[in-house]
Amino acid sequence: MRAALVTVIAALVTVIALGAFSPASAAAQQDDDLIPPSRNWISPERFILEVRVGPYRPDRAEVPAFNTFFSDDVGPLLALELDVIAYRLDEILYVTGAGGIGTVTFDGNTLDQLGEETSEETKFSMIPLNLLATVRIDALARRLSVPFIVTGKLGYQWARWSTESGDVNDESGWSVGLLWAVQLGLDLDTFEPAAARNMDEEWGINHSFLFFELMSFMPSDDSLPVGDDLTWTAGLGFMF
Amino acid sequence: MPRSTLFLAGAWLLALAGPAHAADPDDTTTPTNSSAIGGLMVNPIRVGDEEVALGTTIPVGLDACNTDAEIEFQIDGVPDERNSIDVYLGEGCNRTTRDDDTTDRCEYIGNFPAGSSRGLIILLSASQLMGDNCAEEREDMPKLWFLAVEAKQSGEDVMNFYGMIDRLLLDTRAPNAPTNVEGGSGEKQIPVEWDTSDSDLEGFVVLIDTQATSGGGGGAGTTGSSGSSGGDDVDDDGGMQAPAPAPGDGGSASSGECGSSVLRSGASASGLPSYVRRKEVNEATATGVDLGPGDIDGEIAAIAVIAIDEAGNESPMSPLACVKVVPTESFWDRYQQDGDAVDAGCPCAALGPAQLQSAWPVGLSLSLIALSARRRRRS
């Protein structure tokens, strides 16, 4: 096994050396030099993908049991959102329809009759699904090179929840309600326009951005009140 | 992606899968049961009643030694002119240097006639490989040589008609007992946790004394940890360990909140009465397992944990701990006590009124998605 490892490492070193000094590498370097500074070509934009993470806590006032069992737990919420671009006003704004999915889990321990924690676990998990209409304004970034993109989102969320204790499911159900969000994005193209152009040419990614988003989920009265009045997420987005 | 990166990634994959890796003659991880080197095909088949898994270590443990279990090998490729098989054991052996009285690192085991059939089965007993004294601890992997010879112990040149097995693990050393055993409490899930220092383990067994006596010591915490019993011995870490009576003294051990007349720290786990349940954990690196109320069969039970190594040797019992079944309150139980708690289960109550409420945002979102599809078709 050790001999095999040595063989593999030796092969890797050889390959790196070959990669660094081979004619192919030199040719690749020359190819890079020959790339024209700009071809004014932009691939089609159809989608926006956002990957996000952030703390999440159901409304403490409405669900005191959350404080009892999950007092220090804030998730986190992990989520994906895919926007399809319905309308594009060039270098000004996008209007999109979006779908999202996420997951968040809270862990705690059950209590005995004296109110002391036992070794048994109790969990609450939620998978939020949502449909959103969004308006994303990028005029600042595209026209004035001010690297901010402002987005507003409004839609509806269906959150599938389940709770268990001792690995046995206690209950499950749905919480549904309105969802809104406001997002401030930091346009990365503004900082590295050459890299942004390469991303578009090689991968078809037109723009990329970091974002910070404030959001609120307001479940209906008949739903388990697992909404968060105001929380935040942050993440990375791609337009492609 | 840059061309050099692709080239590097491809070459790396080739290096991993290439012949330089596969051709290593010492690499015995190849999934075959045959001998590592030589022209004879030697396949270990069985140790006692246990079949030998393909390409794995062949464990011969204390139990096999005590029962003088048979170890079965199948040998193929013996030429017609060779009458028998000489078997040698030891690091000092090879196909030319054998039991020549100059070294004790190569021991002659026996000679087995090849017979008329060239597909030969050889049965070696554990005592032939390990000696009669099973109490003498050992843990080694000596090489076992099979030489096709014309005359028994002749010292002749066997050319390529030999085989060697180097995956034979002769192990009579019991693993260390798990430490820091803690038993939990719960209604549906009662966790047990432990620590272990051995690396050659195959798994663990949690021994559950369902006829444990309660109140064995006193002063225990709610978790029933083995390190919290008042009046017991203090261990090196300052914690409290259950006493370890001498095996066979007929006494009982306690762990604060419970006691057992059959489970004793440091004692062997063999010969326990049938009401002691065994919860097997077939994971070498496990540090815990969840018991259910059905495992405990009552409100309280005493537990001990033993480790099992790859040769099937059992460790002595760990210090005792207690597990308790207690009524618990979960998040959902507590939430249901709220006056305005909503129902769960069927989502109808929430989804029904929501259909109207959700009509416009959902309609808007779907309209935009549809518009997007139309836009793509037209472009």
Coordinates of C-alpha atoms in Angstrom, one line a residue, chain A residues 8 20 31-32 58 60 66 102 145 152 165 181 190 202 207 210 230:
Chain A
V8 CA 1.0 7.7 -7.2
A20 CA 4.5 23.0 -16.2
D31 CA -3.4 30.8 -26.6
D32 CA -4.2 32.9 -23.6
P58 CA -39.6 30.3 14.4
R60 CA -40.6 32.7 19.8
F66 CA -39.5 26.4 20.9
G102 CA -34.6 24.6 1.8
S145 CA -20.3 50.6 -12.2
G152 CA -37.5 42.6 -4.1
S165 CA -38.8 12.4 19.8
A181 CA -37.7 39.3 1.0
T190 CA -17.5 45.1 -11.3
E202 CA -16.3 29.2 -20.8
H207 CA -22.9 37.5 -13.9
L210 CA -22.8 37.9 -3.3
L230 CA -37.4 38.9 10.2

